[in-house]
Coordinates of C-alpha atoms in Angstrom, one line a residue:
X2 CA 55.4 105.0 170.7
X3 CA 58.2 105.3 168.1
X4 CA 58.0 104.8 164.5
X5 CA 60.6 102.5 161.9
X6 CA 60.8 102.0 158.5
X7 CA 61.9 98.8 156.6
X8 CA 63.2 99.1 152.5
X9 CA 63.3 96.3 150.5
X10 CA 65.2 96.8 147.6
X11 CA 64.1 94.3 145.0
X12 CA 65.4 93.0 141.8
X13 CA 62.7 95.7 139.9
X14 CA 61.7 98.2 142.5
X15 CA 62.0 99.5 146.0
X16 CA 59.1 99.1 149.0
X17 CA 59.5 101.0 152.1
X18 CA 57.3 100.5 154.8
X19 CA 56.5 102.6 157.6
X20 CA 55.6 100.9 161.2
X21 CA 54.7 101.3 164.8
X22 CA 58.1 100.2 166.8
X23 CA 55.6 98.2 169.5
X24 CA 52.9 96.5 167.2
X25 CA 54.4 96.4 163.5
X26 CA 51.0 97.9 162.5
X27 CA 51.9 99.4 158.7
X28 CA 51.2 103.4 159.5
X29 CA 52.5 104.6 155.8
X30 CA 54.1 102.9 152.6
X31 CA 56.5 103.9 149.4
X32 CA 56.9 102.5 146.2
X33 CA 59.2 103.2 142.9
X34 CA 60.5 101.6 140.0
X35 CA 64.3 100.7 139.6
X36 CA 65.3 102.8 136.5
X37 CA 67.0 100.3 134.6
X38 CA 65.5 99.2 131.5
X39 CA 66.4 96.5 129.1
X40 CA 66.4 96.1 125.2
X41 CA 64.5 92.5 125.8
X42 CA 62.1 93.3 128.6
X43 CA 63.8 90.9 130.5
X44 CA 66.1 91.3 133.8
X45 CA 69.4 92.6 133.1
X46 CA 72.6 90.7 134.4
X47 CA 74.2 94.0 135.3
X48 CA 72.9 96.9 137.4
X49 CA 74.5 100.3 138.0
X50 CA 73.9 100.1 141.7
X51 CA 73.0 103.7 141.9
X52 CA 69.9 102.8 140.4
X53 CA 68.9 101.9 143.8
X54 CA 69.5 104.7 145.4
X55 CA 67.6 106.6 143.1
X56 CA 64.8 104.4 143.2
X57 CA 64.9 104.1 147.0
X58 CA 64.7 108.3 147.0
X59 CA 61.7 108.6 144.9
X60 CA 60.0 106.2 147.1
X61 CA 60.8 107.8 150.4
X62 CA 59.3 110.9 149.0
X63 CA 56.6 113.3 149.8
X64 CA 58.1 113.0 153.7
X65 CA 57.4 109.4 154.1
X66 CA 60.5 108.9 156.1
X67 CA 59.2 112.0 158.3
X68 CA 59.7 110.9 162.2
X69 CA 61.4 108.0 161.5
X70 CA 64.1 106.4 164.5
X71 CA 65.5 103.6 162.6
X72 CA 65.6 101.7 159.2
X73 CA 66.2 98.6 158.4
X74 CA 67.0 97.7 154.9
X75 CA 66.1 94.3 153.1
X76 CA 67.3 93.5 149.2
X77 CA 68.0 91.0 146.5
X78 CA 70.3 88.5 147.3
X79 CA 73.4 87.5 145.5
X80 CA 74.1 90.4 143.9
X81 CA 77.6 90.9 143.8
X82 CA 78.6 94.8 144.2
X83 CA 82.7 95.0 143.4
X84 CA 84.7 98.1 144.9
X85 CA 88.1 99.6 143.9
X86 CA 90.5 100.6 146.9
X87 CA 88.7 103.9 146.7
X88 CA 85.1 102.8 147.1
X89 CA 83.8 103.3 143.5
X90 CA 82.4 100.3 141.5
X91 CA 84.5 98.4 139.7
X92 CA 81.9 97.6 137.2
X93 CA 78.2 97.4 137.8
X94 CA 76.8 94.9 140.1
X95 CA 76.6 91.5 139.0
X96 CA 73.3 90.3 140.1
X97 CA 70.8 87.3 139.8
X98 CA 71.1 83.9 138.1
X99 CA 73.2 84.6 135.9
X100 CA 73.6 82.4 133.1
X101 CA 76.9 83.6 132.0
X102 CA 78.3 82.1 135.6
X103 CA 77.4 78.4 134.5
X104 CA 80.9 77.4 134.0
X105 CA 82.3 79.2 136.4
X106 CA 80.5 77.7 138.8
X107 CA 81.3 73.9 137.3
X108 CA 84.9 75.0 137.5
X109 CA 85.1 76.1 141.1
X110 CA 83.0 73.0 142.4
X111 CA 86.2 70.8 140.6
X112 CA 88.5 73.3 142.2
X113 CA 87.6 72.7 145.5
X114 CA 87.0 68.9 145.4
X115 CA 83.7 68.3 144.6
X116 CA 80.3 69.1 145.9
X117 CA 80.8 67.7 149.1
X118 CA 83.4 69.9 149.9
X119 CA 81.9 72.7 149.3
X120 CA 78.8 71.6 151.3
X121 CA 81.1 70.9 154.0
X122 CA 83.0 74.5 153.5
X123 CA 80.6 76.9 153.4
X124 CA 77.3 74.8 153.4
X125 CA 76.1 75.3 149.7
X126 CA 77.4 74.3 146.2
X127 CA 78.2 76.9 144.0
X128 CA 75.2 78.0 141.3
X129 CA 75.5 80.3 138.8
X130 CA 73.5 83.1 141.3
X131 CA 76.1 83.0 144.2
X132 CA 78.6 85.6 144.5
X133 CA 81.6 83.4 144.6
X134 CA 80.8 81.7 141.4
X135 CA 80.4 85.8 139.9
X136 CA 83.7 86.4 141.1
X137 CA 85.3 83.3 139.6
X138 CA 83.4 84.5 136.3
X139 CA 84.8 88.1 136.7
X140 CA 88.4 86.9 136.8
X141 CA 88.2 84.4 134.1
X142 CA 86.3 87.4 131.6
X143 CA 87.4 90.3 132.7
X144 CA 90.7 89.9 134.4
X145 CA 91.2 93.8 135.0
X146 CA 88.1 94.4 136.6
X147 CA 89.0 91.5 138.8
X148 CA 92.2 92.8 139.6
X149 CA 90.9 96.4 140.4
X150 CA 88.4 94.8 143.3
X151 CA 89.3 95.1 146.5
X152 CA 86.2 95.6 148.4
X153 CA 83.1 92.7 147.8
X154 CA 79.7 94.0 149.4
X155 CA 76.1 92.4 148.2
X156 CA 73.3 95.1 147.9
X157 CA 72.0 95.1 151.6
X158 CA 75.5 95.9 152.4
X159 CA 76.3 98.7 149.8
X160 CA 73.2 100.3 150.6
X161 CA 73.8 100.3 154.2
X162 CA 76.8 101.9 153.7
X163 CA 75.8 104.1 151.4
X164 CA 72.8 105.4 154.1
X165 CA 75.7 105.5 156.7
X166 CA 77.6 108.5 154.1
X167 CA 80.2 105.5 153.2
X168 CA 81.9 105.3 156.3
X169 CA 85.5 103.3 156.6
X170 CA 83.7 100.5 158.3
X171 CA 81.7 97.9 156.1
X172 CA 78.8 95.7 157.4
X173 CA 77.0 92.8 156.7
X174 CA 74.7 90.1 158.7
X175 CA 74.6 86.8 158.9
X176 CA 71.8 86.0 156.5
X177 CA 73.5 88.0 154.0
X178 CA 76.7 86.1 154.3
X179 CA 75.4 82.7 154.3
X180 CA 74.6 83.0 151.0
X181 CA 78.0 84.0 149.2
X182 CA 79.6 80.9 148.9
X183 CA 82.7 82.2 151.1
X184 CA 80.7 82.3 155.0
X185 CA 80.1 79.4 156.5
X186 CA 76.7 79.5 158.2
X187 CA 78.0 76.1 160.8
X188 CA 81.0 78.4 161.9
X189 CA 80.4 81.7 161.6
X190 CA 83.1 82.8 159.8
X191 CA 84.4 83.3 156.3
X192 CA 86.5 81.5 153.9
X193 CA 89.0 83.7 152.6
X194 CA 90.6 81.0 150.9
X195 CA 87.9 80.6 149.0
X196 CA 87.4 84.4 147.7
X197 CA 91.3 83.7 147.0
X198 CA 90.3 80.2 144.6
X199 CA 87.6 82.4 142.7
X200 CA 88.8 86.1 142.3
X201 CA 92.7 85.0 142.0
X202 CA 93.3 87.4 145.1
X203 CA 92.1 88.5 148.7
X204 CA 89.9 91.2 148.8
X205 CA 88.1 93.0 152.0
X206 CA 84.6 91.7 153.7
X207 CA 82.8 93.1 155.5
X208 CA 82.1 93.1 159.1
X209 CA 79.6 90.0 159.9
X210 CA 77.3 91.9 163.1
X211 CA 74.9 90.2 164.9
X212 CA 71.2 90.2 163.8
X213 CA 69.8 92.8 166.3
X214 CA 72.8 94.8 166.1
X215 CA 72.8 98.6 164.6
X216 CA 75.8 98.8 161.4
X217 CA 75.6 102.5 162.4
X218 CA 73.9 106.0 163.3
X219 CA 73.3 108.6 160.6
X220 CA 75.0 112.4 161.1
X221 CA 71.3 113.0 161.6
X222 CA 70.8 110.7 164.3
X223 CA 68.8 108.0 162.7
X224 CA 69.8 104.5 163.5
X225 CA 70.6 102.1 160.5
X226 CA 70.5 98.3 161.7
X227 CA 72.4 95.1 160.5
X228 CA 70.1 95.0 156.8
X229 CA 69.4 91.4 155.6
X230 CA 69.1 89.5 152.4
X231 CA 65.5 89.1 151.1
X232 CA 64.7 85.9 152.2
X233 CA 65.9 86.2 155.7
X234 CA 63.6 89.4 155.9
X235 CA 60.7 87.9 154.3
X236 CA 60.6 85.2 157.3
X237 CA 61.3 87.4 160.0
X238 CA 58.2 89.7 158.5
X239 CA 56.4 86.4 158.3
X240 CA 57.2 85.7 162.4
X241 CA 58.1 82.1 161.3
X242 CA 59.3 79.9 164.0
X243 CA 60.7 76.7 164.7
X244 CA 58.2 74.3 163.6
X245 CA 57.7 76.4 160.4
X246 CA 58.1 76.1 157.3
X247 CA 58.1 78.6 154.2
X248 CA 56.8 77.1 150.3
X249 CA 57.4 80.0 147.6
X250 CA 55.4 79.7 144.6
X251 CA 57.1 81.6 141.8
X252 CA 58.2 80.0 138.5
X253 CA 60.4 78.0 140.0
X254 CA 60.0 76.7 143.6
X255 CA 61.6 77.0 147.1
X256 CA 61.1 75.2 150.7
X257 CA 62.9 77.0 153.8
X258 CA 62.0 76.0 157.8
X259 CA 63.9 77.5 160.7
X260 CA 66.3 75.1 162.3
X261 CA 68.5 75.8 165.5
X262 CA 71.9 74.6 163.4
X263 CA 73.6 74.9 160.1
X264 CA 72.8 71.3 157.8
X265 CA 75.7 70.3 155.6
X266 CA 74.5 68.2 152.6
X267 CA 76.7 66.6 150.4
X268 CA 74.2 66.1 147.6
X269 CA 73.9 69.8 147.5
X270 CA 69.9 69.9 147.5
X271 CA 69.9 72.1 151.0
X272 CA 71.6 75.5 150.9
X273 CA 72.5 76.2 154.7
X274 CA 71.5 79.7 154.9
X275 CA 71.4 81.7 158.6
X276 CA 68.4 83.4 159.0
X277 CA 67.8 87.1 160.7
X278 CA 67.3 86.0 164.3
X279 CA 70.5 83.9 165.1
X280 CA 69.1 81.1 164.1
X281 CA 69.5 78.6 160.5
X282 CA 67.3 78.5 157.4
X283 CA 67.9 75.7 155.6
X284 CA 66.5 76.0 151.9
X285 CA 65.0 73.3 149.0
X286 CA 64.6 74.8 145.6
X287 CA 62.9 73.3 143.1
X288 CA 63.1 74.7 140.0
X289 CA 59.8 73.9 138.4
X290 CA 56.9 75.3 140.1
X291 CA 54.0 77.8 138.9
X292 CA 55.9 77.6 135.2
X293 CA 54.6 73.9 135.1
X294 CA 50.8 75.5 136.0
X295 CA 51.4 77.9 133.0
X296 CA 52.5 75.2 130.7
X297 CA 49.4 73.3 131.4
X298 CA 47.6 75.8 130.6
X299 CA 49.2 77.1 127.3
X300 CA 48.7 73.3 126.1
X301 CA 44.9 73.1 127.4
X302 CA 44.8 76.6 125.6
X303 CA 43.4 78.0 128.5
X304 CA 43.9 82.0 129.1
X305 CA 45.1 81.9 132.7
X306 CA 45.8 79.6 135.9
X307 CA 42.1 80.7 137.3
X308 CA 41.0 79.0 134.6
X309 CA 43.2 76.0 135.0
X310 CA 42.2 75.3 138.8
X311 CA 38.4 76.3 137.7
X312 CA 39.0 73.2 135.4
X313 CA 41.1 70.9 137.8
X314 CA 38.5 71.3 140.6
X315 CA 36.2 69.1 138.3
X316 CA 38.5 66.1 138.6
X317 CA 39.1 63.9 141.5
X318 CA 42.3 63.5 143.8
X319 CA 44.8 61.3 141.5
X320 CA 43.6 62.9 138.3
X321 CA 42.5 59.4 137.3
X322 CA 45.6 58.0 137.3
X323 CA 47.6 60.6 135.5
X324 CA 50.6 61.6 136.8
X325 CA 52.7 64.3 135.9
X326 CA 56.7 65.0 137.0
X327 CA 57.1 68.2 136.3
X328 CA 61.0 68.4 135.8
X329 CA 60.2 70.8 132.4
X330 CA 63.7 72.4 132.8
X331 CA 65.3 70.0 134.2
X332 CA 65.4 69.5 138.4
X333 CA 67.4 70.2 140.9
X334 CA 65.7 69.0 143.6
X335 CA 65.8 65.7 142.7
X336 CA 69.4 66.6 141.0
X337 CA 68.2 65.9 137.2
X338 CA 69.4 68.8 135.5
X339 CA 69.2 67.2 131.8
X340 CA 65.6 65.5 132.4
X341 CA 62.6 66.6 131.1
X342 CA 58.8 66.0 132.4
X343 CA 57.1 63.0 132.2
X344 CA 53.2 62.4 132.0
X345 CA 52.3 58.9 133.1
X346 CA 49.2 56.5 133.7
X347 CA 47.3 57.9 130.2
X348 CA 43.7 55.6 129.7
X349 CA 41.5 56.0 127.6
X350 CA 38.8 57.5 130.6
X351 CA 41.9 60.1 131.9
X352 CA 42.5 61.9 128.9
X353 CA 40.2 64.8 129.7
X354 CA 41.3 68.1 130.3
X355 CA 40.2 68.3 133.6
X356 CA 42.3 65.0 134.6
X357 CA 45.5 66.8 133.0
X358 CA 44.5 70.6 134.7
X359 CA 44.6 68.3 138.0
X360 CA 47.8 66.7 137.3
X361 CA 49.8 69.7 137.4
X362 CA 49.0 71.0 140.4
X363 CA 49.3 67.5 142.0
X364 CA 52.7 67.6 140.4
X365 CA 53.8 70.7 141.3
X366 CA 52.8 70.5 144.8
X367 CA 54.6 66.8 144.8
X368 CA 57.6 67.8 144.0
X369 CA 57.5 70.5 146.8
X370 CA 56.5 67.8 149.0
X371 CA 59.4 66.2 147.9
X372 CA 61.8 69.2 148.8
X373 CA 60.0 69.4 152.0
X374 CA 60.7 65.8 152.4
X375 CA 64.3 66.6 151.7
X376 CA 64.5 68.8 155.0
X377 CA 62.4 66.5 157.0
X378 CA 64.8 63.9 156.3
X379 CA 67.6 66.2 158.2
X380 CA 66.0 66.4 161.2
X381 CA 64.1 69.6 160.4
X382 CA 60.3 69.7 162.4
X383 CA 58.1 71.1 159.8
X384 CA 54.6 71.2 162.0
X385 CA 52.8 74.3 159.5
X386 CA 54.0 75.5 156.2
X387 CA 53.0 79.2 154.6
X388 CA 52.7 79.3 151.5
X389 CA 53.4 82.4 149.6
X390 CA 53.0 83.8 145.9
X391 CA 50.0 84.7 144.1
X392 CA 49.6 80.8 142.9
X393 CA 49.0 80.2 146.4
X394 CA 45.3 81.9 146.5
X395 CA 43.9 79.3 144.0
X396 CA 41.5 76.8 144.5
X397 CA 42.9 74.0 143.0
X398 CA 46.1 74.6 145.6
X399 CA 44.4 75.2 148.6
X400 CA 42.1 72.2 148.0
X401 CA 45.5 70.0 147.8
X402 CA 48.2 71.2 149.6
X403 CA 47.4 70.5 153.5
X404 CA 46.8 66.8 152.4
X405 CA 49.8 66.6 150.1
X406 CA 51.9 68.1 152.3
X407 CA 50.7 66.6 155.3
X408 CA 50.8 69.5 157.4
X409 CA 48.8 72.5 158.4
X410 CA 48.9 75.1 155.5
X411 CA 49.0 78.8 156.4
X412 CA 48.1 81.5 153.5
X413 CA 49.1 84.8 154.6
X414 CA 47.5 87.7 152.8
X415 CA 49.6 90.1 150.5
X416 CA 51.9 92.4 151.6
X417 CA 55.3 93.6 151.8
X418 CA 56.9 90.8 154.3
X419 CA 60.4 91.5 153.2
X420 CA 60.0 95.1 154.0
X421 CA 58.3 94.8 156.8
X422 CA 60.6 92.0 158.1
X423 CA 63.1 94.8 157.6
X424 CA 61.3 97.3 159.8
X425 CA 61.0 94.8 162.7
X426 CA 64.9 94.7 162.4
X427 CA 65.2 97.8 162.7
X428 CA 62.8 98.2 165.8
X429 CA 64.7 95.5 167.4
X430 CA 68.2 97.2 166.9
X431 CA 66.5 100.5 168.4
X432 CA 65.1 98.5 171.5
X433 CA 68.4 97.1 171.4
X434 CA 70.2 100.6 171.7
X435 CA 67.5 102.5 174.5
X436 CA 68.1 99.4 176.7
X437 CA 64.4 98.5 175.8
X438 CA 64.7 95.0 174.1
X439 CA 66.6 91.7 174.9
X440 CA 69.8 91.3 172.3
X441 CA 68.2 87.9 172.2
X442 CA 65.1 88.4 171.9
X443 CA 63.0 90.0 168.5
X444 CA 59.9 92.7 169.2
X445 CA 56.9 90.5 169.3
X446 CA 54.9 92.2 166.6
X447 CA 51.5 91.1 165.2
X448 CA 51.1 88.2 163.1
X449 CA 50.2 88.2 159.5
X450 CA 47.0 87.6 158.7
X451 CA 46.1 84.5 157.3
X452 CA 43.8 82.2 156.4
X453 CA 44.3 78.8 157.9
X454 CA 43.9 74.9 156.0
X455 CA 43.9 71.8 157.7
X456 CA 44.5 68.7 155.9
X457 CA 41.9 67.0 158.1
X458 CA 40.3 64.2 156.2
X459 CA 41.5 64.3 153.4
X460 CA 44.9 63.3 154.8
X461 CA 44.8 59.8 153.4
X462 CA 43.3 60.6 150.3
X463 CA 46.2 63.1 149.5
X464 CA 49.0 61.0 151.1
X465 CA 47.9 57.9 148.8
X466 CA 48.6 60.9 145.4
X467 CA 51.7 60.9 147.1
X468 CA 52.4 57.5 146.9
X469 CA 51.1 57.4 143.2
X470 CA 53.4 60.2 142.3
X471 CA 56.5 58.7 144.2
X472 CA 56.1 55.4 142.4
X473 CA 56.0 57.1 139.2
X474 CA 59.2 59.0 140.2
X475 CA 60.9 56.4 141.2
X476 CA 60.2 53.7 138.2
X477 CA 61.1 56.9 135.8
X478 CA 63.9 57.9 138.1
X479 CA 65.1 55.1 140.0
X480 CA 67.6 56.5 143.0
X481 CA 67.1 60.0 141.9
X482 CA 66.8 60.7 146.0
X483 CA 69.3 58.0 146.8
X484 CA 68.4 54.8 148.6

């Protein structure tokens, strides 16, 4: 019996988990703090990456990493980590939506042809997050910088490397690369071309390994595998499937299912991601989800979204007839960017606070319905969704969402799936190297916990909310998923 670890390196801290190679059973666990603080509170747009590395030391501390075989290391996707010729940061890492890249990322969607092209390129449109649309900023605002980079690596790659004592050789996976706006995810391959259109020049990538693949070995001996972006760990520590589907409930909203091949989608709703296995992850965002709960409840003066589903359990299914679209900052899935929400079906007997508690969650989980819908449409079996976030323990959803979403619902208890999805990487590229485990195949470790809702029969009850909601959309929005 061996031991692994998995670090995810998050936007505001570092987990690291430490598990049993055969079972995945969490033996020990770390935790720090990035040190990067902001004037505002809020996230900064650039980050001195060697704030990771300090943070992901003071978590591995107190001999947490003691016996340890391999790691596996998870982070934040899309943030952009620029190298000179030398190795050294061009400037810190670009990372998250970043507003700044808005126009960049309008410009390089006309440079290229359109959306379609891109979603034919590389599988994705350009957004202000992805790291081709940070370079195309970079060049436009800071034409030096631009200039001096020669080396692009995202954060699961720089760390890698940086555990590996910066070796000549550069890795990446799969998962990683599919979201960078210059890999396409259908071919397996990058778009130079397409670094070339944003940065103004070629610039090395690195190495695209195969997900149970190790990027090295440590002078001590211990094994570092392939790394992945977030996401892609997140399922893999989930053990979703094909047939699965994932529904993330943070502010804003996002749908992903495992699907055996890349999607191309000219309207630019799916972003054709590759997943940690081999296989695709097509993903839905959305981008108004648990900020439309907290809206509700600022307006219904209510202190908190317990509150909010303690008061929406008191209405019915269909709110009475209210409906709410919840596009408050705009949509994207539908693609309304400039829209805002729309409350519909007011009577005289619906205007309770209860009805309008009731119509935000119906709305919210609607218009993730929708985005489900969206991949549904493409072929995409979605047979049981998880649901993840801390929205997702409420009454008020788990009373709706199996009926609404017409599918088994899965709620997986708490814990550190990115970081753990990292650690089963990591036992799979040790397998991998003893001669233990199949190339092909991942270590089957132990689900997670869960509690399981069936839509049962309430099925037609929430389908017909459905139908109330979609005619809403539609006469508000006629079109606004095409015909």
């Amino acid at each position: 019996m061996g031991i692994v670890a998995g670090l995810d390196s998050s936007p505001d801290f570092t987990r690291i988990v430490v598990c049993d190679t055969d079972t995945g059973a969490v033996l020990r666990q770390g935790y720090a703090p990035h040190p990067v603080e902001t004037p505002d509170g809020g996230r900064p747009s650039d980050v001195d990456p060697q704030a990771w590395l300090l943070s992901l030391g003071e978590a591995a501390g107190g001999g947490l990493l003691e016996g340890v075989q391999a790691i596996g290391v998870s982070s934040q996707q899309n943030a952009l980590v620029p190298l000179d010729a030398q190795g050294n940061t061009v400037r810190p890492a670009l990372v998250g939506g970043d507003k700044r890249a808005q126009v960049a990322a309008a410009d390089l969607v006309d440079a290229l042809g359109g959306r379609e092209a891109w979603a034919q390129a590389v599988g994705s449109v350009p957004q202000a997050a992805h790291p081709v649309t940070k370079l195309r900023w970079l060049a436009k605002n800071e034409p030096e910088n631009a200039r001096r980079a020669a080396v692009l690596l995202q954060a699961h790659d720089w760390l890698v490397w940086q555990l590996l004592g910066r070796p000549v050789r550069r890795t990446t996976d799969r998962g990683g690369a599919s979201g960078t706006g210059y890999w396409s995810a259908a071919t397996g391959a990058y778009r130079p071309e397409l670094v070339e259109l944003a940065l103004g020049h070629q610039a090395l990538l690195p190495e695209v390994i195969g997900p149970s693949d190790a990027a090295g070995t440590t002078p001590e001996g211990l094994l570092i595998s392939a790394g992945t972006g977030e996401t892609m760990a997140a399922a893999f520590g989930l053990g979703i499937g094909l047939g699965d589907a994932v529904v993330s409930l943070g502010a804003s909203g996002s749908v992903m299912a495992v699907h055996p091949e890349a999607l191309a989608d000219q309207s630019g709703m799916i972003t054709s991601l590759a997943d940690a296995t081999g296989m695709h992850l097509p993903v839905v965002t959305t981008l108004n989800a648990v900020r439309t709960l907290r809206g509700a409840a600022e307006l219904l003066g209510l202190a908190d979204l317990e509150s909010l589903s303690d008061l929406a359990v008191k209405s019915t299914p269909g709110s009475h007839g209210l409906v709410l679209l919840p596009y408050l900052e705009g949509e994207r899935t539908p693609n309304l960017p400039h829209t805002a929400g729309t409350l519909s079906g007011l009577r005289r007997e619906s205007m309770k606070p209860e009805h309008l508690a009731r119509a935000a969650f119906e709305g919210m989980l609607c218009g993730l319905a929708d985005a489900l819908d969206v991949l549904r449409g493409r072929g995409v079996a979605v047979r049981r969704i998880f649901l993840l976030g801390p929205a997702a323990e409420l009454p008020a959803v788990q009373a709706s969402a199996p009926s609404l979403f017409g599918a088994q619902v899965v709620v997986p208890q708490p814990a550190d799936y990115a970081a753990i999805g990292a650690a089963r990487q990591a036992a799979w590229a040790l397998g991998v190297s003893q001669g233990t485990l199949d190339p092909r195949n991942p270590p089957a470790w132990q689900g997670a916990a869960a509690q399981v809702l069936e839509p049962g029969e309430e099925l037609a009850v929430g389908q017909a909310v459905r139908q109330q909601f979609t005619a809403v959309r539609e006469q508000t929005h006629p079109g606004a998923f095409g015909p």
